[in-house]
Every structure is written in C-alpha cells, then in structure tokens.
Tab-separated table of C-alpha atoms and ligand atoms in Angstrom:
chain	number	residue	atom	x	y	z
A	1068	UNK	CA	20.535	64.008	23.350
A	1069	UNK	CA	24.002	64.978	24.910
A	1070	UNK	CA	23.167	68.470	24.381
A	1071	UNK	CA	20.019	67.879	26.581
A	1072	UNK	CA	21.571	65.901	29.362
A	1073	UNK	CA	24.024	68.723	29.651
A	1074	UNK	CA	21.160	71.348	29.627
A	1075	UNK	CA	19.325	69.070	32.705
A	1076	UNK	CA	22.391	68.692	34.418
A	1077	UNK	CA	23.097	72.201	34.394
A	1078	UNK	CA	20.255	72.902	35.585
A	1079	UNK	CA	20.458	70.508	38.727
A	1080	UNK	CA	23.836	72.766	39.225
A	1081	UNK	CA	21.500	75.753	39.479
A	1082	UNK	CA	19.370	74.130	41.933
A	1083	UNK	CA	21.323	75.181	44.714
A	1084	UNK	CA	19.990	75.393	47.878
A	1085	UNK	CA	18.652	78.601	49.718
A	1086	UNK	CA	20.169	80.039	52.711
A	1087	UNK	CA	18.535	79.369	56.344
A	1088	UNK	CA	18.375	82.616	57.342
A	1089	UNK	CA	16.826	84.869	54.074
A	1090	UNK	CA	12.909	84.251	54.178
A	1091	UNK	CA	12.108	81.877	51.763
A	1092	UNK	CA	10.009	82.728	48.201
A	1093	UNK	CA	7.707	80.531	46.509
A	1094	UNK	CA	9.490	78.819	43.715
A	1095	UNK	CA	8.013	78.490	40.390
A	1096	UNK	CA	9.186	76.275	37.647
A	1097	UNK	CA	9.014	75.324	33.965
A	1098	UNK	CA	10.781	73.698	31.528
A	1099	UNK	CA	10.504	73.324	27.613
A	1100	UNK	CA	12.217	72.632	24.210
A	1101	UNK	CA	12.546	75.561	22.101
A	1102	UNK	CA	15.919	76.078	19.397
A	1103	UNK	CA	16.955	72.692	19.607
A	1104	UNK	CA	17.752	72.602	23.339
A	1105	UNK	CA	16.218	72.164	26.478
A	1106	UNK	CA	15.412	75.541	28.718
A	1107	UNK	CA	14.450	75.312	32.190
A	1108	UNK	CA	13.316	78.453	33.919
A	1109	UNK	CA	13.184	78.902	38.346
A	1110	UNK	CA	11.486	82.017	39.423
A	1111	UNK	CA	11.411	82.665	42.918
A	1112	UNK	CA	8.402	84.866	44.856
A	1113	UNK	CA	6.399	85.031	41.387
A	1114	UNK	CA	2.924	84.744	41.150
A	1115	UNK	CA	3.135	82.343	37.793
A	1116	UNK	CA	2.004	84.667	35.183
A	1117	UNK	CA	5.290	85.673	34.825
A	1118	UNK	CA	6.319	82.176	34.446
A	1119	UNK	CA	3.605	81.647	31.499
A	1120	UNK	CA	4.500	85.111	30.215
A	1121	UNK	CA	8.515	84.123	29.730
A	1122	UNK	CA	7.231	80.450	28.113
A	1123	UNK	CA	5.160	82.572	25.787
A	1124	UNK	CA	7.459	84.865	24.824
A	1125	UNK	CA	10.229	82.077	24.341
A	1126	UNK	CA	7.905	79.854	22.190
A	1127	UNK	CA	6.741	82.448	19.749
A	1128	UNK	CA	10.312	83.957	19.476
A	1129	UNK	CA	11.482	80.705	18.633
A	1130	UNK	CA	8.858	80.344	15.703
A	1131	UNK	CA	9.459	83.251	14.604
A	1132	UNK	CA	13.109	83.024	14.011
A	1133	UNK	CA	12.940	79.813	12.497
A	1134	UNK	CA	15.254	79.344	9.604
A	1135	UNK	CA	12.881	76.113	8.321
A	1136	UNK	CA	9.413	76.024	7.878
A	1137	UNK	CA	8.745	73.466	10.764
A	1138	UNK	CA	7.527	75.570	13.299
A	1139	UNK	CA	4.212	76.577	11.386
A	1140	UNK	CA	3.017	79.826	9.665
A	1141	UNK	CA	4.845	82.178	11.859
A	1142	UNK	CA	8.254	81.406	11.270
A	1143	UNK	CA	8.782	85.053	9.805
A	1144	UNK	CA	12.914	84.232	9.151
A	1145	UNK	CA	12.554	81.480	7.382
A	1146	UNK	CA	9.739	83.516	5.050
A	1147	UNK	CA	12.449	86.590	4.569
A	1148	UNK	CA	14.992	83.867	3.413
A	1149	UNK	CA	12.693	82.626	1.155
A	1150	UNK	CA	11.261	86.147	-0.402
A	1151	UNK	CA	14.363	88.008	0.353
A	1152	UNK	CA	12.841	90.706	2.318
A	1153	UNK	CA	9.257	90.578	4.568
A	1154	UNK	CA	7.377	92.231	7.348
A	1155	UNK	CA	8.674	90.970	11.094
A	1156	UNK	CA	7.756	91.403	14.219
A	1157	UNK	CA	8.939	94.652	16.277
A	1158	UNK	CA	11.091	92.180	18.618
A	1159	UNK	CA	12.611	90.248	15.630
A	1160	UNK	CA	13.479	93.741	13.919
A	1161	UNK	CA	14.783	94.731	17.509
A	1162	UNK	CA	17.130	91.548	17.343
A	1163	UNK	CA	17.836	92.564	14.026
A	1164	UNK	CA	19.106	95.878	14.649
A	1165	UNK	CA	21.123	94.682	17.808
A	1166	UNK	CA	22.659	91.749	15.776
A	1167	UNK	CA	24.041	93.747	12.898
A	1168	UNK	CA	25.171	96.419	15.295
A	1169	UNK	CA	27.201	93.561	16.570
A	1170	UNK	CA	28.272	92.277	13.735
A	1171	UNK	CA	29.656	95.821	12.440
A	1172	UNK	CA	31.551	96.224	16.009
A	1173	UNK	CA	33.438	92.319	15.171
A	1174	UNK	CA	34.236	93.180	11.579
A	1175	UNK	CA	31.973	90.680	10.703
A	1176	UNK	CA	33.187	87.909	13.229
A	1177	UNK	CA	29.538	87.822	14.258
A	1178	UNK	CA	27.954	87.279	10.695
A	1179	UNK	CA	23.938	86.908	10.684
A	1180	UNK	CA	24.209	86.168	7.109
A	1181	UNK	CA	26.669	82.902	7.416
A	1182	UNK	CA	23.583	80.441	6.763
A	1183	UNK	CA	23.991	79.204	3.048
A	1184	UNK	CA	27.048	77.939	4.305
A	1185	UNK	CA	26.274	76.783	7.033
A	1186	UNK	CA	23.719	74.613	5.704
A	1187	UNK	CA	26.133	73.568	3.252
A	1188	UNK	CA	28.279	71.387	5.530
A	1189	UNK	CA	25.061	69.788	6.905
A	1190	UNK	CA	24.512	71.904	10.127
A	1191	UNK	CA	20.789	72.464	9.470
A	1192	UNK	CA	20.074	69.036	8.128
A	1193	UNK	CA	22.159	66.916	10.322
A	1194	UNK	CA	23.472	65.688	6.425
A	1195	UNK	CA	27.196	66.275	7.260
A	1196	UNK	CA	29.539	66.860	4.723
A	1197	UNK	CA	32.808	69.041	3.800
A	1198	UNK	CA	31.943	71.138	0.884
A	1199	UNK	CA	33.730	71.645	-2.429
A	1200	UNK	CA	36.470	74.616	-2.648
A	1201	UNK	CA	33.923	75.630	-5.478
A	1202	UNK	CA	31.173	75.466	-3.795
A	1203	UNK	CA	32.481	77.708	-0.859
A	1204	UNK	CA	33.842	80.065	-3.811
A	1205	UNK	CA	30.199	80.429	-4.694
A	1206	UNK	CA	28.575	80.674	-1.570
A	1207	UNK	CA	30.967	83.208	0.185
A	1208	UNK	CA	29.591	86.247	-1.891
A	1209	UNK	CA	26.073	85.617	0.174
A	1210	UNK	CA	27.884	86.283	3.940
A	1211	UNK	CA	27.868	89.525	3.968
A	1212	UNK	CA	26.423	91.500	6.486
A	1213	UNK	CA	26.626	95.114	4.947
A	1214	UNK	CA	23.933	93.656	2.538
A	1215	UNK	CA	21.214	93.476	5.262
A	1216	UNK	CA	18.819	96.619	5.729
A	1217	UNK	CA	16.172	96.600	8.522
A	1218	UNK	CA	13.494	99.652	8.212
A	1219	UNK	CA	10.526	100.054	9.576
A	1220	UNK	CA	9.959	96.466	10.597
A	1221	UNK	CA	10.777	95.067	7.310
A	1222	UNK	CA	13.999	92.838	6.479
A	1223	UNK	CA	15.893	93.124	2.815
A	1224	UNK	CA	18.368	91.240	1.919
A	1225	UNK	CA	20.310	92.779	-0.972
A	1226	UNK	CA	21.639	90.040	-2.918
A	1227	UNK	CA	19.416	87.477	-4.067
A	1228	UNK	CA	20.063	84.126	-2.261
A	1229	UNK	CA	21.493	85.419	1.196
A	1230	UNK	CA	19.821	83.849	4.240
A	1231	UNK	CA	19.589	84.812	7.800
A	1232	UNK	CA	19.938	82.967	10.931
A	1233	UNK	CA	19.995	84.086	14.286
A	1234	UNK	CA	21.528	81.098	16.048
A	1235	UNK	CA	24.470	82.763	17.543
A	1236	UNK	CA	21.978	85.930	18.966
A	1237	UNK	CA	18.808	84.432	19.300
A	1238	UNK	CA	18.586	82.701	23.330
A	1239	UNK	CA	20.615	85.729	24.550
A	1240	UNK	CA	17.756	87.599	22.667
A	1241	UNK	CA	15.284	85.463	24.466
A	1242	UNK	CA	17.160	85.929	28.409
A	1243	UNK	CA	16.856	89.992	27.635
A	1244	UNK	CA	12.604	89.510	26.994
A	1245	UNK	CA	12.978	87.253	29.763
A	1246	UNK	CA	14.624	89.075	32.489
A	1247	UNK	CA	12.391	92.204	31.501
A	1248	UNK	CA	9.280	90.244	31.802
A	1249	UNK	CA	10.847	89.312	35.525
A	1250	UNK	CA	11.847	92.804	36.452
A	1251	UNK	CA	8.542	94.958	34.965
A	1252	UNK	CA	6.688	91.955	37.208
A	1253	UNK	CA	8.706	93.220	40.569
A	1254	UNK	CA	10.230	88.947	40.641
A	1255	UNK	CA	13.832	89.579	42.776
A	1256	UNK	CA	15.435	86.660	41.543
A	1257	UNK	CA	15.745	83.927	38.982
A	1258	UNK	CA	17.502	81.473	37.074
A	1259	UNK	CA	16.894	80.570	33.574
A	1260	UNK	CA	19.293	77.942	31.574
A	1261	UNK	CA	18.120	78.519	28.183
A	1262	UNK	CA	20.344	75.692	26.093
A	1263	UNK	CA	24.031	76.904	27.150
A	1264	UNK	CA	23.252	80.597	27.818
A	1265	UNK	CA	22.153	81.515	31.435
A	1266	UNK	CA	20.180	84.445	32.495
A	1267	UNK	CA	21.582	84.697	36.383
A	1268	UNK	CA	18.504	87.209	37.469
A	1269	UNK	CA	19.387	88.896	40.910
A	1270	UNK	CA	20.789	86.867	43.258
A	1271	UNK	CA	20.203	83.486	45.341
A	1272	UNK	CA	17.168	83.496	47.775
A	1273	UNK	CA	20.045	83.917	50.964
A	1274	UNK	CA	21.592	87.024	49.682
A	1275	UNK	CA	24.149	85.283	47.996
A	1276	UNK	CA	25.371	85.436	43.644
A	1277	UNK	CA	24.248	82.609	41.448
A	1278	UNK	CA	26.808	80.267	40.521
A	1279	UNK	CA	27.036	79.131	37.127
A	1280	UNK	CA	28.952	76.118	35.921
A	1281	UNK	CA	31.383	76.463	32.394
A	1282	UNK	CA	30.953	72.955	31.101
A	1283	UNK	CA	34.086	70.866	30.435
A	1284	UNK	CA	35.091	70.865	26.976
A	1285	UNK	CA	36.324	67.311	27.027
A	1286	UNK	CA	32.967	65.976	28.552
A	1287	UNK	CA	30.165	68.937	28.822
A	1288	UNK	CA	28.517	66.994	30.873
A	1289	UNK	CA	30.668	68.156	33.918
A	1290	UNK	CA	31.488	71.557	34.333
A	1291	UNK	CA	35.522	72.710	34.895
A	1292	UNK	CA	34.776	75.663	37.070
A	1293	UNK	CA	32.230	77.669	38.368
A	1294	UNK	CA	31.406	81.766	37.929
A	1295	UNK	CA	29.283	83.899	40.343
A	1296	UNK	CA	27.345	86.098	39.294
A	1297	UNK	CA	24.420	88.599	39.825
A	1298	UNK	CA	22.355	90.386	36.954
A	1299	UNK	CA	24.020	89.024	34.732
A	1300	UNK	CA	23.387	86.853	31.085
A	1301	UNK	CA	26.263	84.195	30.754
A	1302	UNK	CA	26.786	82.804	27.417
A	1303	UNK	CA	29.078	79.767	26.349
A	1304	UNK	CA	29.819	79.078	23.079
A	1305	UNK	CA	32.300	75.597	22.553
A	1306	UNK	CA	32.759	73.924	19.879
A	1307	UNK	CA	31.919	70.096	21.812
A	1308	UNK	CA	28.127	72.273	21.672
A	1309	UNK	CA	27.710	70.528	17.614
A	1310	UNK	CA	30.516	68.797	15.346
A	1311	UNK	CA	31.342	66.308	12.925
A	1312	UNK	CA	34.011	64.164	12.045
A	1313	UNK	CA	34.516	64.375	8.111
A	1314	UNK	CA	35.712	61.737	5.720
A	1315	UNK	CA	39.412	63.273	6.254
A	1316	UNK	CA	39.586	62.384	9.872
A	1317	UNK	CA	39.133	65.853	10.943
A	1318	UNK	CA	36.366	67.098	13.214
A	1319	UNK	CA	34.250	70.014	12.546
A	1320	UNK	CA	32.800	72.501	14.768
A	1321	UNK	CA	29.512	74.629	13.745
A	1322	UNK	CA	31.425	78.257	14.750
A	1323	UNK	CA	31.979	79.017	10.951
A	1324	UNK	CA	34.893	81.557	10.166
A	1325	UNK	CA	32.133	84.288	8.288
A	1326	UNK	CA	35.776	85.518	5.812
A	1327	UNK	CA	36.798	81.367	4.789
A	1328	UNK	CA	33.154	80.237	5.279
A	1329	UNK	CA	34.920	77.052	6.825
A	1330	UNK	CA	34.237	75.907	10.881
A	1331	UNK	CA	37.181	77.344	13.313
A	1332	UNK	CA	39.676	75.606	14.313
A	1333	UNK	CA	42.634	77.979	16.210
A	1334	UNK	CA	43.124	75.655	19.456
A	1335	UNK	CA	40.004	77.458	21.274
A	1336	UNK	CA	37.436	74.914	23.188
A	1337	UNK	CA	34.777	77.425	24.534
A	1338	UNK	CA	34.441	81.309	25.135
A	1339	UNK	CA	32.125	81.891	27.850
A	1340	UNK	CA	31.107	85.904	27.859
A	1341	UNK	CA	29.319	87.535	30.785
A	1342	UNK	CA	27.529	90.693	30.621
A	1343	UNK	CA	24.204	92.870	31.270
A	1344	UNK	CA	22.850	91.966	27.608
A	1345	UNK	CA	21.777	88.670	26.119
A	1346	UNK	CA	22.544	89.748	22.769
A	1347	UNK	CA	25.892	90.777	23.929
A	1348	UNK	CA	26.964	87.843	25.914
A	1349	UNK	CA	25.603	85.104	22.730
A	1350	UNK	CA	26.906	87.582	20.092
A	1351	UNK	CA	30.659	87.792	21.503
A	1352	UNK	CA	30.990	84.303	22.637
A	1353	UNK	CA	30.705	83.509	18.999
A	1354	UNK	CA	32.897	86.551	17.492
A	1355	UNK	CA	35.454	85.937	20.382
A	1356	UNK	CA	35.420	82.121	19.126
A	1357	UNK	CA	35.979	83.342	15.655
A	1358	UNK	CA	38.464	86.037	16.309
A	1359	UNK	CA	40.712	83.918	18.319
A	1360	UNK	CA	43.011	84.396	21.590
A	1361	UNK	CA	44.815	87.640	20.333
A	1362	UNK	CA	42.188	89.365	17.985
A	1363	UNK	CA	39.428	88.626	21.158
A	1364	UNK	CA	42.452	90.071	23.329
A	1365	UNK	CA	42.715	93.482	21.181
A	1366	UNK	CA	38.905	93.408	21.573
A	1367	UNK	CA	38.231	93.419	24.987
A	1368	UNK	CA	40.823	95.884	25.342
A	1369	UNK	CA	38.770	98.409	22.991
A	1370	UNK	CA	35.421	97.550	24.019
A	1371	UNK	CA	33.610	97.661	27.852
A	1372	UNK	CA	31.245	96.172	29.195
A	1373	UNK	CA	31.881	92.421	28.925
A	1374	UNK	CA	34.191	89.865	30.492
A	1375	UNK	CA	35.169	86.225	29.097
A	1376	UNK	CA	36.528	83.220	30.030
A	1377	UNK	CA	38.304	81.484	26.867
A	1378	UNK	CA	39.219	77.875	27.118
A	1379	UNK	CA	42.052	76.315	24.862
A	1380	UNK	CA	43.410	73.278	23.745
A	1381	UNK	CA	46.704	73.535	25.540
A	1382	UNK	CA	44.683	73.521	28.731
A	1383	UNK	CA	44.812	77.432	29.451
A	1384	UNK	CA	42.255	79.728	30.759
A	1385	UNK	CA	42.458	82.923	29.698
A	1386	UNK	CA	40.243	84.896	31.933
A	1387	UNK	CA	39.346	89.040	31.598
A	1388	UNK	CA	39.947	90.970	35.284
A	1389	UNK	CA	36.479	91.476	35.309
A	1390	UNK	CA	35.865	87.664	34.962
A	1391	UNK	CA	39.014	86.299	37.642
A	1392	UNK	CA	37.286	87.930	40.481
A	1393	UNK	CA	34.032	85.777	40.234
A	1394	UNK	CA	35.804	82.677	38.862
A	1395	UNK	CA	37.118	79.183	40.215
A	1396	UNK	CA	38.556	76.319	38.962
A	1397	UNK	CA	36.474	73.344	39.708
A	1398	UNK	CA	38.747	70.316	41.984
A	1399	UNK	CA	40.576	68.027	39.781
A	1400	UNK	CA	41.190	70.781	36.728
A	1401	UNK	CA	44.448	71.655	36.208
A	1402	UNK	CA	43.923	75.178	33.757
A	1403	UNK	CA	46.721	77.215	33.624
A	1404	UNK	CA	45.182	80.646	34.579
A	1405	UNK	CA	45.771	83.490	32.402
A	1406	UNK	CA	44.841	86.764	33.635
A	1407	UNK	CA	43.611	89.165	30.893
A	1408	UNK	CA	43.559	93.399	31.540
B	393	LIG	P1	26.627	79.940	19.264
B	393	LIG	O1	26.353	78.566	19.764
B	393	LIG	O2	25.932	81.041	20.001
B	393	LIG	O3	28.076	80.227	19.094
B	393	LIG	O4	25.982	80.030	17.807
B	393	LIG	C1	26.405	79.165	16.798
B	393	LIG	C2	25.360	79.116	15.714
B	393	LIG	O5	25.339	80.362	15.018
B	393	LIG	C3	25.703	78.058	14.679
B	393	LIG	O6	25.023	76.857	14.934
B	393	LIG	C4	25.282	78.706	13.368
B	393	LIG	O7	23.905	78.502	13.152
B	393	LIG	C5	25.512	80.171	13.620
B	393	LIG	N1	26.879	80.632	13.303
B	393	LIG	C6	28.003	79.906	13.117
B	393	LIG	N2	29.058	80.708	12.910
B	393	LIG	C7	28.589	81.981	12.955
B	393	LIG	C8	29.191	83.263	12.812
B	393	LIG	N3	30.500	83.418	12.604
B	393	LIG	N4	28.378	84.344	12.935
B	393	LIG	C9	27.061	84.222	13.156
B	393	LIG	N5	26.439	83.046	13.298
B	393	LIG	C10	27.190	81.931	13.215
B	394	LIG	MG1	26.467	82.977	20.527
C-alpha cells in the first residue's frame, strides 16, 4: 500500500506543468497494476494507440515473467521453473540474454537465479522468516548464473531445482519496449513511472528535461532530491522498497547478496542508476546495491555508460560526474555530497 502511495505520489511529481511558450500536445494517460506496483504512463501529442500499445505490451510481459502461476496460462517463467527448461517468447529470451550478460559483467552481483532463496525468507509469499544456516547451505548451490543457457528461444536451467526471476530486470525491460513503442510511433515526449523505475522519454512539453524525484529513504513517500533528465531510464533500487523485521530485531531488505544468499546490509539506503537502457539502469541499481560503495566505485570506473546516485546510512551521497551535473538536493536535506570520477 506504501509502495503504491509512493508510486502515485511520484507520479503527481511528474505532473509538472508545461511551459507557456512551447505549443501545447494533447496529453494522454493511463495507469495500471502490473509486478506488484502501480505504473502510470503520460504521453504527450500521441494519438492513443500508442498508449494501448505500451499497456499491452506491459500486461503480457508481466504474465509472462511471472514467477507464480497467478497470472494465468501464459506465465512462461514460472512454467521454466517448474520444467526446468521451456519455449519463451522472443522478448522474454531477449531479457534473458541481456540479464545474464549483466550478470556476467557484476560477477554475479546481478544473479537471475537468486529465487529459491529468495522465496525462502518469505519474499514471494509475504511468509517472512530468517532461514536456517542449513537451509542456505542447501539452497546456495541453485544461484548460479553460469548454469543458465538461452538458445533459440528456449530456457535450460542446468541443475535441477534452480529458479528464475526477473525482478531486478524486468520494469527496466518493460521502459525499453515502452520507449520503442513511443519512438517507432514519432511521440516526442513522455513520462512513464513504472513502480520505482522511470522512463524520462524526451523532454518536457516547454523544451525543458524531466525532473525525477529519488525518494527519501527514511520516508519514500517524499523524495530527497531531484535529477533532470532527458532520454533517459532512471532506476532506484532501496532497500525501504520491501523488508522485514525478523525475530532477532534485525530488519531485512529483499536485495539478497547472490555469494551469502542472505539480504544486504553494508550501510547503503538506495542506488539510483541512470542510463539509455532499462535493463541497464534496473540491473545495476541492484548489483551496485550488492557490490557496495567501493566495489560499485571500481565499477563505474571500468564500465561507461551509466551514472548513479548511492545513498548511505551515514547520510552521504555519493554521486558519479555524470550524475552531479543534473542533480539537487531537495530543501531541508542535509547529504553530504560526494563527487564520484
Ligand atoms: P530491484 O528492486 O530492481 O533491486 O530488484 C529486487 C528484486 O530482485 C527482489 O525483490 C528479488 O526478487 C530480486 N533480487 C534480489 N536480489 C537479487 C540479486 N542479487 N540479483 C538478482 N535479483 C535479485
Ligand atoms: Mg533493479
């Protein structure tokens, strides 16, 4: 429910208001639950098939990479699970590919195969608990990543008992089909909040870059500064986003270290990554999360392309140059800014 009412409220941050003097485009809007979150979606100068194409696109997507059987017959994920290997869909095998190239270029930061254990401390049911050191022992040997083919369409998992799940790929997934829908259809400009990770599709209707809120760690339903951007898919991952507080006191974030198989916890809040690609932006705000400040440091120094902001505990914000340009501290924040290069 907090999720949500961060999602809305987000969104009224989005709403901002058009310039006087650009001429003014038809907006189009639509809204709908897919991946357990909220997505809202403004298109501006469309002519509304566009808008039903993205809804389409988003809904059968999210059916498709389903890691229960709720969603009805096409939930091909949850089907490869179950079989350990299947047929998919040329978009979930392009995912697929995209994800595990990720997840080679983390060392396995970014693991598509974390789900037994994920569903292990309750993530998946909502049945919270912290599992048994011999239970993890067990379930470790299934998170691997190397053990994944994808050929010709069809999924194999190589050890009987690994899972998939998408989770940390799949809405940046969904703002790349998205934002090519938008361009192929000649639409100028956009803004889609799909759950946390924002597709920020040309620019405002005055000329001027989107501006994007990073929520407030401490309360997500306010944001602690603001980024603007242009072309560009935004991604957030925190750990406020889904946690529990276990029978030891401690609380325990859904980011799942893929090497201990047990949630993070190294002092970071939030990683926020902004790039041209969905996949990208989702995919790295979780492997930054995992990595931590100096591994995510080393990282960004090796690989273009990307920017971040990280939030910590110790109220720092280490920001990449790429990022400081475009960011501000929203009034009454007191981050100490760290500049990354
Ligand atoms: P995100 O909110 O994009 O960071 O994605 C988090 C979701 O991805 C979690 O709810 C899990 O389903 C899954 N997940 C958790 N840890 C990892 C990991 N290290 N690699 C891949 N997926 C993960
Ligand atoms: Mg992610």
């Amino acid at each position: 429910m907090k999720k949500r009412f961060c999602a809305a409220l987000l969104s009224a941050c989005l709403l901002l208001s058009a310039g006087a003097c650009a001429p003014q485009r038809e907006k189009m809007s639509d809204s709908l639950e897919a991946m357990d979150t909220f997505m809202t979606i403004e298109v501006y100068g469309a002519s509304g098939n566009e808008l039903s194409s993205v809804r389409a696109n988003i809904e059968a997507l999210d059916k498709r990479l389903s890691v229960t059987n709720e969603k009805g017959e096409d939930n091909e994920i949850f089907r490869v699970n179950q079989n350990g290997a299947g047929m998919v869909s040329p978009d979930v095998a392009d995912l697929a590919e995209q994800a595990l190239t990720l997840c080679r270029e983390t060392d396995g930061a970014l693991d598509i195969t974390v789900l037994p254990v994920v569903e292990e401390w309750g993530f998946i049911s909502k049945n919270y608990h912290i599992p048994t050191a011999e239970r993890l022992a067990k379930l470790l040997p299934l998170v691997d990543y190397t053990q994944v083919s994808c050929k010709n369409n069809t999924l194999k998992l190589n050890k009987s008992g690994m899972k998939l799940d998408f989770g940390a790929v799949a809405k940046g997934y969904i703002a790349d089909k998205a934002t090519d829908i938008l361009r192929s259809a000649d639409c100028k400009s956009a803004i889609l909040n799909l759950g946390g990770t924002i597709a920020a599709f040309g620019e405002k209707q005055n000329g001027q870059p989107w501006r994007v809120g990073i929520a407030d760690p401490d309360n997500s339903a306010t944001f602690m500064g603001y980024l603007s951007c242009k072309d560009k898919i935004i991604a957030t991952s925190g750990s406020y986003e889904r946690s529990f507080a276990g029978a030891d006191g401690k609380v325990y974030s859904h980011i799942i270290d893929p090497k201990t198989g047990i949630p993070v916890d190294n002092g970071i809040l939030s990683v926020t990554i902004i790039s041209d690609s969905g996949v990208r932006s989702d995919g790295l705000s979780t492997a930054l999360f995992v990595m931590g400040r100096d591994r995510a440091e080393t990282y960004y120094r090796r690989h273009s392309g990307f920017d971040y902001v990280m939030l910590t505990a110790d109220k720092k914000a280490y920001v990449t140059a790429g990022a400081a340009e475009s960011f501000t501290v929203a009034q009454g924040y007191d981050y100490e800014i760290v500049r990354i290069s």
